[in-house]
Short mmCIF file of N, CA and C in Angstrom, two decimals:
data_model
loop_
_atom_site.label_atom_id
_atom_site.label_comp_id
_atom_site.label_asym_id
_atom_site.label_seq_id
_atom_site.Cartn_x
_atom_site.Cartn_y
_atom_site.Cartn_z
N MET D 259 -14.31 -29.41 -28.59
CA MET D 259 -13.10 -30.00 -27.95
C MET D 259 -13.06 -29.16 -26.67
N ALA D 260 -13.14 -29.17 -25.30
CA ALA D 260 -13.32 -28.77 -24.39
C ALA D 260 -11.55 -27.75 -23.93
N ILE D 261 -11.13 -27.12 -23.48
CA ILE D 261 -10.50 -26.76 -23.28
C ILE D 261 -10.01 -27.10 -21.20
N CYS D 262 -9.38 -27.65 -20.48
CA CYS D 262 -9.25 -27.45 -19.44
C CYS D 262 -8.43 -26.77 -18.81
N VAL D 263 -8.67 -25.33 -17.68
CA VAL D 263 -8.14 -24.54 -17.77
C VAL D 263 -7.93 -24.95 -15.87
N SER D 264 -6.63 -25.34 -15.28
CA SER D 264 -6.55 -25.28 -14.20
C SER D 264 -6.93 -24.51 -12.84
N SER D 265 -7.72 -24.15 -12.05
CA SER D 265 -8.35 -23.58 -10.60
C SER D 265 -6.87 -22.72 -10.63
N THR D 266 -5.71 -22.83 -10.80
CA THR D 266 -4.47 -21.66 -10.04
C THR D 266 -5.52 -21.09 -11.39
N VAL D 267 -4.93 -21.10 -12.64
CA VAL D 267 -5.22 -20.01 -13.70
C VAL D 267 -6.31 -19.83 -13.85
N ALA D 268 -7.14 -19.87 -13.40
CA ALA D 268 -8.45 -19.49 -13.71
C ALA D 268 -8.45 -18.38 -12.70
N ASP D 269 -8.50 -18.34 -11.04
CA ASP D 269 -8.44 -17.98 -10.14
C ASP D 269 -7.31 -17.04 -10.68
N GLY D 270 -5.88 -17.39 -11.12
CA GLY D 270 -5.72 -16.07 -11.23
C GLY D 270 -6.00 -14.70 -12.21
N ALA D 271 -6.68 -15.44 -13.50
CA ALA D 271 -7.22 -14.15 -14.13
C ALA D 271 -8.52 -13.64 -13.27
N ALA D 272 -8.89 -14.51 -12.42
CA ALA D 272 -10.39 -13.47 -11.33
C ALA D 272 -9.37 -12.55 -10.80
N VAL D 273 -8.34 -12.79 -10.11
CA VAL D 273 -7.73 -11.94 -9.89
C VAL D 273 -6.67 -10.08 -10.54
N VAL D 274 -6.65 -10.88 -11.25
CA VAL D 274 -6.66 -9.61 -12.56
C VAL D 274 -7.10 -9.44 -13.07
N ALA D 275 -8.53 -10.04 -12.79
CA ALA D 275 -9.87 -8.81 -13.41
C ALA D 275 -10.08 -8.05 -11.83
N GLU D 276 -10.29 -8.47 -11.72
CA GLU D 276 -10.60 -8.00 -10.28
C GLU D 276 -9.63 -6.42 -9.86
N ILE D 277 -8.52 -6.36 -10.24
CA ILE D 277 -6.79 -5.75 -10.45
C ILE D 277 -7.63 -5.07 -11.39
N GLU D 278 -7.20 -5.34 -12.44
CA GLU D 278 -7.90 -4.69 -13.68
C GLU D 278 -9.24 -3.76 -12.93
N ARG D 279 -10.65 -4.20 -12.82
CA ARG D 279 -11.50 -3.50 -12.16
C ARG D 279 -11.36 -2.14 -11.27
N ARG D 280 -10.22 -2.42 -10.56
CA ARG D 280 -10.14 -1.39 -9.47
C ARG D 280 -9.97 -0.78 -9.62
N SER D 281 -8.58 -1.13 -10.39
CA SER D 281 -7.45 0.13 -10.87
C SER D 281 -7.75 0.70 -12.17
N GLY D 282 -9.11 0.57 -13.03
CA GLY D 282 -9.52 1.07 -13.82
C GLY D 282 -7.95 0.37 -15.40
N GLU D 283 -7.31 -0.04 -15.51
CA GLU D 283 -6.33 -0.07 -15.51
C GLU D 283 -6.50 -1.83 -16.97
N ARG D 284 -5.72 -1.34 -18.20
CA ARG D 284 -6.01 -3.05 -19.29
C ARG D 284 -4.71 -3.59 -19.16
N VAL D 285 -4.41 -4.72 -17.61
CA VAL D 285 -3.11 -4.85 -17.71
C VAL D 285 -2.21 -5.01 -18.88
N SER D 286 -3.29 -6.09 -20.38
CA SER D 286 -3.09 -6.38 -21.14
C SER D 286 -2.46 -5.32 -21.95
N ALA D 287 -2.16 -4.35 -22.13
CA ALA D 287 -1.95 -3.01 -23.07
C ALA D 287 -0.86 -2.62 -22.31
N CYS D 288 -0.01 -3.86 -20.88
CA CYS D 288 2.10 -3.28 -21.23
C CYS D 288 2.31 -3.58 -22.34
N TYR D 289 3.32 -3.47 -23.29
CA TYR D 289 4.00 -3.89 -23.97
C TYR D 289 5.37 -4.31 -23.55
N GLN D 290 5.50 -4.05 -22.78
CA GLN D 290 7.19 -5.07 -21.84
C GLN D 290 7.67 -3.98 -22.16
N CYS D 291 8.76 -2.84 -22.64
CA CYS D 291 9.08 -1.67 -22.87
C CYS D 291 10.02 -2.07 -21.84
N GLY D 292 9.47 -1.51 -20.95
CA GLY D 292 10.51 -1.10 -19.58
C GLY D 292 10.81 -0.18 -18.75
N ARG D 293 10.22 1.36 -19.72
CA ARG D 293 11.24 2.45 -19.18
C ARG D 293 9.71 2.58 -17.30
N CYS D 294 9.09 1.16 -16.92
CA CYS D 294 8.71 1.81 -15.49
C CYS D 294 9.79 1.42 -14.68
N THR D 295 9.92 0.70 -15.20
CA THR D 295 11.35 0.20 -14.72
C THR D 295 12.98 1.01 -14.73
N SER D 296 12.35 1.32 -15.62
CA SER D 296 14.67 2.53 -15.80
C SER D 296 14.36 3.63 -15.12
N THR D 297 13.46 4.10 -14.77
CA THR D 297 13.22 5.48 -13.61
C THR D 297 12.50 4.83 -12.56
N CYS D 298 12.25 3.24 -11.76
CA CYS D 298 11.58 3.29 -10.65
C CYS D 298 12.77 3.13 -9.40
N THR D 299 12.87 4.12 -8.69
CA THR D 299 12.93 5.40 -7.55
C THR D 299 13.68 3.66 -6.69
N GLY D 300 12.94 2.64 -6.39
CA GLY D 300 12.42 1.57 -5.19
C GLY D 300 12.87 -0.29 -6.23
N SER D 301 13.45 0.17 -7.63
CA SER D 301 13.24 -0.96 -7.99
C SER D 301 14.82 -2.17 -6.88
N PHE D 302 15.55 -1.41 -6.16
CA PHE D 302 17.14 -1.53 -6.16
C PHE D 302 16.63 -2.65 -4.94
N ALA D 303 15.24 -1.88 -4.47
CA ALA D 303 14.77 -3.27 -2.36
C ALA D 303 14.14 -4.30 -3.46
N PHE D 304 13.19 -3.94 -4.64
CA PHE D 304 12.31 -5.84 -5.41
C PHE D 304 12.68 -6.55 -5.47
N ASP D 305 11.57 -7.39 -5.40
CA ASP D 305 11.63 -8.64 -6.52
C ASP D 305 11.94 -9.12 -7.57
N TYR D 306 10.72 -8.01 -7.58
CA TYR D 306 10.64 -8.17 -9.33
C TYR D 306 10.34 -6.74 -10.09
N PRO D 307 10.65 -6.02 -10.94
CA PRO D 307 10.87 -4.80 -11.88
C PRO D 307 9.49 -4.72 -12.04
N PRO D 308 9.10 -3.65 -11.52
CA PRO D 308 7.72 -2.42 -11.70
C PRO D 308 6.36 -3.58 -13.81
N HIS D 309 8.09 -3.58 -14.86
CA HIS D 309 7.47 -3.79 -16.13
C HIS D 309 7.06 -5.64 -15.56
N ARG D 310 7.42 -6.29 -14.36
CA ARG D 310 8.24 -7.71 -14.65
C ARG D 310 6.84 -8.19 -14.05
N ILE D 311 5.99 -7.31 -12.68
CA ILE D 311 5.04 -7.38 -11.89
C ILE D 311 3.88 -7.50 -13.09
N MET D 312 3.53 -6.13 -14.22
CA MET D 312 3.40 -6.35 -14.91
C MET D 312 3.02 -7.44 -16.02
N ARG D 313 3.66 -7.83 -16.13
CA ARG D 313 3.95 -9.55 -17.10
C ARG D 313 3.50 -10.54 -16.01
N LEU D 314 4.37 -10.10 -15.10
CA LEU D 314 3.65 -11.93 -14.19
C LEU D 314 2.09 -11.40 -14.11
N LEU D 315 1.28 -10.64 -13.65
CA LEU D 315 -0.41 -10.35 -14.38
C LEU D 315 -1.28 -10.57 -15.62
N GLN D 316 -0.57 -10.15 -16.34
CA GLN D 316 -0.93 -10.92 -17.42
C GLN D 316 -0.62 -12.51 -18.07
N LEU D 317 0.49 -12.97 -17.19
CA LEU D 317 0.46 -14.35 -17.06
C LEU D 317 -0.79 -15.36 -16.85
N GLY D 318 -0.82 -14.13 -15.53
CA GLY D 318 -1.93 -15.29 -14.06
C GLY D 318 -1.46 -15.49 -13.07
N GLN D 319 0.16 -15.10 -13.31
CA GLN D 319 0.82 -15.71 -12.11
C GLN D 319 0.59 -14.44 -10.68
N VAL D 320 -0.51 -14.75 -10.23
CA VAL D 320 -0.75 -13.99 -9.16
C VAL D 320 -0.31 -13.97 -8.07
N ASP D 321 -0.42 -15.01 -7.69
CA ASP D 321 0.46 -15.49 -6.33
C ASP D 321 2.20 -15.15 -6.32
N GLU D 322 2.48 -15.05 -7.58
CA GLU D 322 3.88 -13.89 -7.60
C GLU D 322 4.00 -12.92 -6.81
N VAL D 323 2.44 -12.31 -7.47
CA VAL D 323 2.71 -10.92 -7.42
C VAL D 323 2.44 -11.08 -6.49
N LEU D 324 1.19 -10.89 -5.25
CA LEU D 324 0.99 -10.44 -4.27
C LEU D 324 1.50 -11.00 -3.02
N ASN D 325 2.70 -11.67 -3.51
CA ASN D 325 3.34 -12.50 -2.60
C ASN D 325 4.59 -11.59 -2.17
N SER D 326 5.22 -11.30 -3.25
CA SER D 326 5.94 -10.28 -4.03
C SER D 326 6.87 -8.79 -2.70
N ARG D 327 7.59 -8.48 -2.59
CA ARG D 327 8.02 -7.20 -2.12
C ARG D 327 7.60 -6.11 -2.50
N THR D 328 7.95 -6.32 -4.26
CA THR D 328 7.88 -5.33 -4.90
C THR D 328 6.48 -4.74 -4.35
N ALA D 329 5.07 -6.05 -4.37
CA ALA D 329 3.98 -5.21 -4.07
C ALA D 329 3.93 -4.81 -2.80
N GLN D 330 4.94 -4.71 -1.48
CA GLN D 330 4.50 -4.92 0.15
C GLN D 330 5.60 -3.21 -0.39
N LEU D 331 6.58 -3.42 -1.07
CA LEU D 331 7.71 -1.67 -0.63
C LEU D 331 7.70 -0.91 -1.52
N CYS D 332 6.07 -1.13 -3.10
CA CYS D 332 6.53 -0.06 -3.43
C CYS D 332 5.78 1.50 -3.18
N PHE D 333 6.71 2.20 -3.25
CA PHE D 333 6.84 4.00 -2.48
C PHE D 333 5.36 4.64 -2.79
N ASP D 334 4.80 4.18 -4.13
CA ASP D 334 3.54 4.91 -4.77
C ASP D 334 4.24 6.80 -5.12
N CYS D 335 5.43 6.36 -5.70
CA CYS D 335 5.68 7.70 -6.25
C CYS D 335 5.26 8.15 -7.41
N MET D 336 4.99 7.21 -8.36
CA MET D 336 4.23 7.41 -9.82
C MET D 336 5.01 7.73 -10.30
N THR D 337 6.74 7.75 -10.17
CA THR D 337 7.08 7.40 -11.33
C THR D 337 6.59 6.76 -12.60
N CYS D 338 7.00 5.09 -12.61
CA CYS D 338 6.74 4.13 -13.33
C CYS D 338 5.41 4.93 -13.91
N SER D 339 4.12 4.87 -13.81
CA SER D 339 3.06 5.48 -14.30
C SER D 339 2.33 6.57 -14.84
N THR D 340 4.42 7.72 -14.75
CA THR D 340 4.09 9.23 -15.41
C THR D 340 5.01 8.76 -16.40
N ARG D 341 5.47 7.32 -16.40
CA ARG D 341 6.51 7.37 -17.94
C ARG D 341 6.19 6.29 -19.08
N CYS D 342 4.90 6.13 -19.01
CA CYS D 342 3.95 4.47 -19.14
C CYS D 342 3.89 5.56 -20.37
N PRO D 343 4.95 4.98 -22.06
CA PRO D 343 3.85 5.07 -23.75
C PRO D 343 2.67 4.82 -23.62
N MET D 344 1.73 3.86 -22.36
CA MET D 344 0.60 3.50 -22.41
C MET D 344 -0.12 3.94 -21.59
N ASN D 345 0.49 4.96 -21.44
CA ASN D 345 -1.00 6.10 -20.11
C ASN D 345 -1.39 5.22 -18.90
N ILE D 346 -0.20 3.28 -18.88
CA ILE D 346 -1.02 2.55 -17.81
C ILE D 346 -0.68 3.15 -16.32
N ASP D 347 -1.23 3.20 -15.57
CA ASP D 347 -0.88 3.34 -13.63
C ASP D 347 -0.43 2.65 -12.88
N VAL D 348 0.45 2.15 -13.37
CA VAL D 348 1.50 1.17 -12.97
C VAL D 348 1.18 0.80 -11.52
N ALA D 349 2.02 2.15 -11.52
CA ALA D 349 1.64 2.34 -9.61
C ALA D 349 0.04 2.31 -9.12
N ASN D 350 -0.65 2.20 -9.60
CA ASN D 350 -1.60 2.24 -9.56
C ASN D 350 -2.36 0.57 -9.40
N VAL D 351 -1.92 -0.42 -10.02
CA VAL D 351 -2.00 -1.91 -10.65
C VAL D 351 -1.31 -2.93 -9.47
N ILE D 352 0.18 -2.14 -8.91
CA ILE D 352 0.73 -2.61 -8.05
C ILE D 352 0.18 -2.47 -6.92
N GLU D 353 -1.07 -0.69 -6.45
CA GLU D 353 -1.70 -0.96 -5.22
C GLU D 353 -2.39 -1.32 -5.01
N HIS D 354 -3.25 -1.98 -5.51
CA HIS D 354 -4.21 -2.35 -5.58
C HIS D 354 -3.90 -3.64 -5.85
N ALA D 355 -3.14 -4.77 -6.51
CA ALA D 355 -2.72 -5.75 -6.12
C ALA D 355 -2.47 -5.92 -3.71
N LYS D 356 -1.61 -4.74 -3.64
CA LYS D 356 -1.57 -4.50 -2.40
C LYS D 356 -2.09 -4.42 -1.23
N MET D 357 -3.43 -4.52 -2.27
CA MET D 357 -4.67 -4.41 -1.65
C MET D 357 -5.49 -5.36 -1.59
N ILE D 358 -5.30 -5.83 -2.27
CA ILE D 358 -5.98 -7.28 -2.53
C ILE D 358 -5.45 -8.16 -1.98
N ALA D 359 -3.80 -8.42 -1.48
CA ALA D 359 -3.03 -9.53 -0.51
C ALA D 359 -2.84 -8.54 1.20
N ASP D 360 -3.71 -7.69 1.01
CA ASP D 360 -3.77 -7.09 2.48
C ASP D 360 -5.76 -8.21 2.54
N GLU D 361 -5.94 -7.69 1.56
CA GLU D 361 -7.93 -8.52 2.09
C GLU D 361 -7.54 -9.97 2.09
N LEU D 362 -6.83 -10.62 1.52
CA LEU D 362 -6.55 -11.98 1.72
C LEU D 362 -6.14 -12.95 2.41
N GLY D 363 -5.29 -11.58 3.21
CA GLY D 363 -4.58 -12.45 5.00
C GLY D 363 -3.08 -12.16 4.18
N ILE D 364 -2.37 -12.40 3.08
CA ILE D 364 -1.81 -12.02 2.74
C ILE D 364 -0.54 -11.36 2.95
N GLU D 365 0.80 -12.06 4.42
CA GLU D 365 1.40 -10.98 4.56
C GLU D 365 2.52 -10.95 4.20
N GLY D 366 3.27 -12.00 3.03
CA GLY D 366 4.45 -11.52 3.35
C GLY D 366 5.89 -11.31 3.68
N ASP D 367 6.98 -11.57 3.33
CA ASP D 367 8.22 -11.36 4.61
C ASP D 367 8.11 -10.39 4.96
N GLU D 368 7.67 -9.18 4.02
CA GLU D 368 7.33 -7.17 5.08
C GLU D 368 6.72 -7.37 5.30
N LYS D 369 6.18 -7.97 7.17
CA LYS D 369 4.58 -7.90 8.24
C LYS D 369 4.88 -6.48 8.62
N ASP D 370 6.71 -5.19 8.57
CA ASP D 370 6.68 -4.38 9.57
C ASP D 370 6.23 -3.79 8.25
N ILE D 371 5.76 -3.46 7.02
CA ILE D 371 5.76 -2.45 6.00
C ILE D 371 4.20 -2.01 6.17
N ARG D 372 3.64 -3.55 6.53
CA ARG D 372 2.02 -4.18 6.11
C ARG D 372 1.75 -3.81 7.51
N LEU D 373 1.83 -3.91 8.55
CA LEU D 373 1.64 -3.30 9.99
C LEU D 373 1.95 -1.36 9.41
N PHE D 374 2.94 -0.94 9.07
CA PHE D 374 3.29 0.08 9.56
C PHE D 374 1.98 0.77 8.00
N ARG D 375 1.39 0.51 7.30
CA ARG D 375 0.81 0.49 6.02
C ARG D 375 -0.74 1.08 6.87
N LEU D 376 -0.69 0.04 7.29
CA LEU D 376 -2.37 -0.85 7.86
C LEU D 376 -2.59 0.47 9.01
N ALA D 377 -1.66 0.57 9.50
CA ALA D 377 -2.06 1.70 10.93
C ALA D 377 -1.55 2.65 10.55
N PHE D 378 -0.77 3.28 9.33
CA PHE D 378 -0.68 5.26 8.84
C PHE D 378 -3.21 5.13 8.29
N LEU D 379 -3.18 3.79 7.58
CA LEU D 379 -4.32 4.41 7.05
C LEU D 379 -5.34 4.33 8.12
N GLN D 380 -5.29 3.94 9.33
CA GLN D 380 -6.58 3.66 10.40
C GLN D 380 -6.33 4.92 11.10
N ASN D 381 -5.11 5.69 11.40
CA ASN D 381 -4.10 6.65 12.45
C ASN D 381 -5.03 7.69 11.32
N VAL D 382 -5.11 8.16 10.10
CA VAL D 382 -5.69 9.23 9.65
C VAL D 382 -7.01 8.80 8.98
N ARG D 383 -7.65 7.54 9.22
CA ARG D 383 -9.35 7.20 8.95
C ARG D 383 -10.03 7.81 10.43
N ARG D 384 -9.02 7.42 10.98
CA ARG D 384 -9.33 8.03 12.82
C ARG D 384 -9.42 9.54 13.24
N HIS D 385 -8.28 10.93 12.52
CA HIS D 385 -8.18 11.74 12.75
C HIS D 385 -7.81 12.68 11.65
N GLY D 386 -8.75 12.43 10.85
CA GLY D 386 -7.99 13.14 9.57
C GLY D 386 -6.62 13.33 9.37
N ARG D 387 -6.26 13.64 9.69
CA ARG D 387 -4.41 13.51 9.17
C ARG D 387 -3.36 12.33 10.05
N LEU D 388 -3.00 12.41 10.38
CA LEU D 388 -1.34 11.61 10.75
C LEU D 388 -1.20 12.70 12.13
N HIS D 389 -0.77 11.36 13.38
CA HIS D 389 -1.22 11.92 14.74
C HIS D 389 0.41 11.01 14.79
N GLU D 390 1.31 11.09 14.83
CA GLU D 390 2.87 10.54 14.73
C GLU D 390 2.58 9.14 16.16
N ALA D 391 2.77 10.46 17.36
CA ALA D 391 2.58 9.76 18.46
C ALA D 391 1.83 8.18 18.85
N ARG D 392 0.34 8.52 18.22
CA ARG D 392 -0.26 7.35 18.08
C ARG D 392 0.54 6.03 17.21
N LEU D 393 0.72 6.41 16.02
CA LEU D 393 1.08 5.87 15.36
C LEU D 393 1.94 5.28 15.44
N LEU D 394 3.42 5.36 15.93
CA LEU D 394 4.99 4.95 16.59
C LEU D 394 3.52 4.75 17.88
N THR D 395 2.96 4.33 18.93
CA THR D 395 2.64 3.38 19.83
C THR D 395 2.38 2.35 18.98
N TRP D 396 1.12 2.48 18.17
CA TRP D 396 0.27 1.46 17.82
C TRP D 396 1.08 0.76 17.37
N ILE D 397 2.29 1.09 16.15
CA ILE D 397 2.80 -0.12 15.14
C ILE D 397 3.76 -0.67 16.57
N ASN D 398 4.04 -0.03 17.40
CA ASN D 398 5.38 -0.64 18.92
C ASN D 398 4.10 -1.19 19.55
N LEU D 399 3.08 -1.72 19.82
CA LEU D 399 2.95 -2.47 20.97
C LEU D 399 1.99 -4.39 19.54
N ARG D 400 1.93 -3.04 18.30
CA ARG D 400 1.09 -4.24 16.98
C ARG D 400 2.51 -5.78 17.05
N SER D 401 3.80 -4.21 16.91
CA SER D 401 5.06 -5.77 15.92
C SER D 401 5.48 -6.16 17.81
N PHE D 402 5.24 -5.43 18.91
CA PHE D 402 5.71 -6.36 20.41
C PHE D 402 7.59 -5.72 20.52
N LYS D 403 7.35 -4.52 20.35
CA LYS D 403 8.10 -4.42 20.46
C LYS D 403 8.01 -2.86 21.08
N PRO D 404 7.42 -2.62 22.38
CA PRO D 404 6.71 -1.42 23.12
C PRO D 404 7.50 -0.41 23.65
N PHE D 405 9.28 -0.55 23.46
CA PHE D 405 10.66 0.08 23.80
C PHE D 405 11.22 0.69 22.87
N ASN D 406 10.90 0.19 21.28
CA ASN D 406 11.29 0.92 20.54
C ASN D 406 11.31 2.13 19.74
N ASP D 407 12.31 2.25 20.17
CA ASP D 407 12.67 3.87 20.09
C ASP D 407 12.45 4.59 21.56
N LEU D 408 12.24 4.74 22.40
CA LEU D 408 11.88 4.82 23.79
C LEU D 408 12.57 6.24 23.92
N GLU D 409 14.59 6.20 23.96
CA GLU D 409 15.00 6.82 23.75
C GLU D 409 14.63 8.65 23.56
N LEU D 410 14.38 8.01 22.52
CA LEU D 410 13.79 9.31 21.43
C LEU D 410 12.50 10.37 22.30
N VAL D 411 12.08 9.49 23.07
CA VAL D 411 10.91 10.10 23.11
C VAL D 411 11.23 11.53 23.62
N PRO D 412 11.82 11.57 25.05
CA PRO D 412 12.41 13.55 25.29
C PRO D 412 12.27 13.76 24.87
N LEU D 413 13.50 13.90 23.25
CA LEU D 413 14.32 14.62 22.32
C LEU D 413 13.27 15.17 21.88
N ILE D 414 12.25 14.37 21.13
CA ILE D 414 11.04 14.70 19.88
C ILE D 414 9.93 15.66 20.73
N LEU D 415 9.72 15.35 21.83
CA LEU D 415 8.96 16.34 23.25
C LEU D 415 9.00 17.70 22.70
N ARG D 416 10.61 17.55 23.27
CA ARG D 416 11.73 18.87 23.40
C ARG D 416 11.43 19.35 22.33
N LYS D 417 11.75 19.18 21.54
CA LYS D 417 11.67 20.08 20.01
C LYS D 417 10.44 19.69 19.34
N LYS D 418 9.51 19.33 20.51
CA LYS D 418 7.73 19.43 19.84
C LYS D 418 7.54 19.29 18.42
N LYS D 419 8.37 18.18 17.81
CA LYS D 419 7.89 17.03 16.64
C LYS D 419 6.76 16.62 16.49
N ILE D 420 6.19 15.99 17.64
CA ILE D 420 5.05 15.19 17.84
C ILE D 420 4.39 16.08 18.60
N HIS D 421 2.97 16.10 18.76
CA HIS D 421 2.58 16.36 19.53
C HIS D 421 1.57 15.51 20.22
N ILE D 422 1.47 15.38 21.46
CA ILE D 422 0.24 14.34 22.11
C ILE D 422 -0.67 14.13 22.40
N VAL D 423 -1.42 15.53 22.34
CA VAL D 423 -2.75 15.62 21.60
C VAL D 423 -2.80 15.46 20.08
N PRO D 424 -3.72 14.76 19.87
CA PRO D 424 -4.15 14.28 18.10
C PRO D 424 -4.37 15.70 17.74
N PRO D 425 -4.16 16.71 16.62
CA PRO D 425 -4.32 17.80 16.46
C PRO D 425 -6.07 17.30 15.36
N ARG D 426 -6.99 18.00 15.87
CA ARG D 426 -8.63 18.37 15.25
C ARG D 426 -8.23 18.84 13.34
N ILE D 427 -9.27 17.90 12.93
CA ILE D 427 -9.44 18.55 11.33
C ILE D 427 -10.97 19.20 11.62
N ARG D 428 -11.16 20.23 11.07
CA ARG D 428 -12.60 20.57 10.14
C ARG D 428 -13.65 19.96 10.04
N ASN D 429 -13.02 18.78 8.79
CA ASN D 429 -14.12 18.60 8.33
C ASN D 429 -13.11 17.10 8.14
N ARG D 430 -15.03 15.89 9.71
CA ARG D 430 -13.63 14.52 9.42
C ARG D 430 -15.24 14.36 8.65
N ARG D 431 -15.58 14.50 8.37
CA ARG D 431 -17.14 14.26 7.55
C ARG D 431 -16.51 14.05 6.31
N LEU D 432 -15.86 14.18 5.59
CA LEU D 432 -15.06 14.25 3.89
C LEU D 432 -14.47 12.77 4.30
N ILE D 433 -12.95 13.69 5.36
CA ILE D 433 -12.41 11.79 5.54
C ILE D 433 -12.98 10.50 5.31
N HIS D 434 -14.30 10.38 6.27
CA HIS D 434 -14.74 9.76 5.87
C HIS D 434 -15.73 9.27 4.67
N ARG D 435 -15.78 10.33 3.79
CA ARG D 435 -16.17 10.45 2.84
C ARG D 435 -15.57 9.89 1.43
N ILE D 436 -14.19 10.21 2.04
CA ILE D 436 -13.45 9.86 1.25
C ILE D 436 -13.03 8.23 1.45
N PHE D 437 -12.34 7.59 2.28
CA PHE D 437 -12.44 6.67 2.85
C PHE D 437 -13.82 5.50 2.20
N ARG D 438 -15.05 6.29 2.80
CA ARG D 438 -15.88 4.92 2.06
C ARG D 438 -16.26 5.19 0.51
N GLU D 439 -15.67 6.14 -0.46
CA GLU D 439 -15.26 6.04 -1.80
C GLU D 439 -14.70 5.20 -1.73
N VAL D 440 -13.19 5.27 -1.74
CA VAL D 440 -11.91 4.00 -1.82
C VAL D 440 -11.94 2.72 -1.29
N ASN D 441 -12.98 2.36 -0.16
CA ASN D 441 -12.94 0.98 -0.06
C ASN D 441 -14.40 1.34 -0.39
N GLY D 442 -14.98 1.43 -1.61
CA GLY D 442 -16.56 0.50 -2.23
C GLY D 442 -17.42 1.29 -1.03
N GLY D 443 -17.70 1.48 -0.65
CA GLY D 443 -18.69 1.92 0.00
C GLY D 443 -18.52 1.41 2.35
N ASP D 444 -17.95 0.25 1.95
CA ASP D 444 -16.98 0.39 3.56
C ASP D 444 -16.03 0.95 3.73
N GLU D 445 -16.14 1.48 5.09
CA GLU D 445 -15.75 2.83 5.90
C GLU D 445 -14.01 2.07 6.96
N SER D 446 -14.22 0.76 6.65
CA SER D 446 -13.32 -0.06 7.63
C SER D 446 -11.82 -0.02 7.00
#
């Protein structure tokens, strides 16, 4: 007797397997003690606390996870991971869910957060460290708010908090290698 599995469940299992492969964590090892959630500094802003994200993944409900505010807003503070009695790197699981959502083009409701995250990574990849002026300019242009916070520019320049020319680092090849390794050989 064959058991029919819907394509949604099968696709969900494939995404969970991919998250497990990338993160090196077994989602099924989570036994829902709730320690991750009790110490999470961002759970007030999340739609699903960390232990609930783990449970949704265990149940193969990846659409809920990939579209969640939790995956988009997680601070990556690692508190949940350090408190897990099963030594599951919960933050890493959530981070890889976030990366898969980006790869699938899932934006969710927090479009500015996704835009910031992508701009930040592109900025670090390009300069080897954060260049705030370029980051802020890029975000304002991409979010179609080119004059956002423009009145702060003279104050910031006067206090020398932001440099117009990006700082140079010595070994940019190392940064490129790190991005290649994280992206599985693809530097994009």
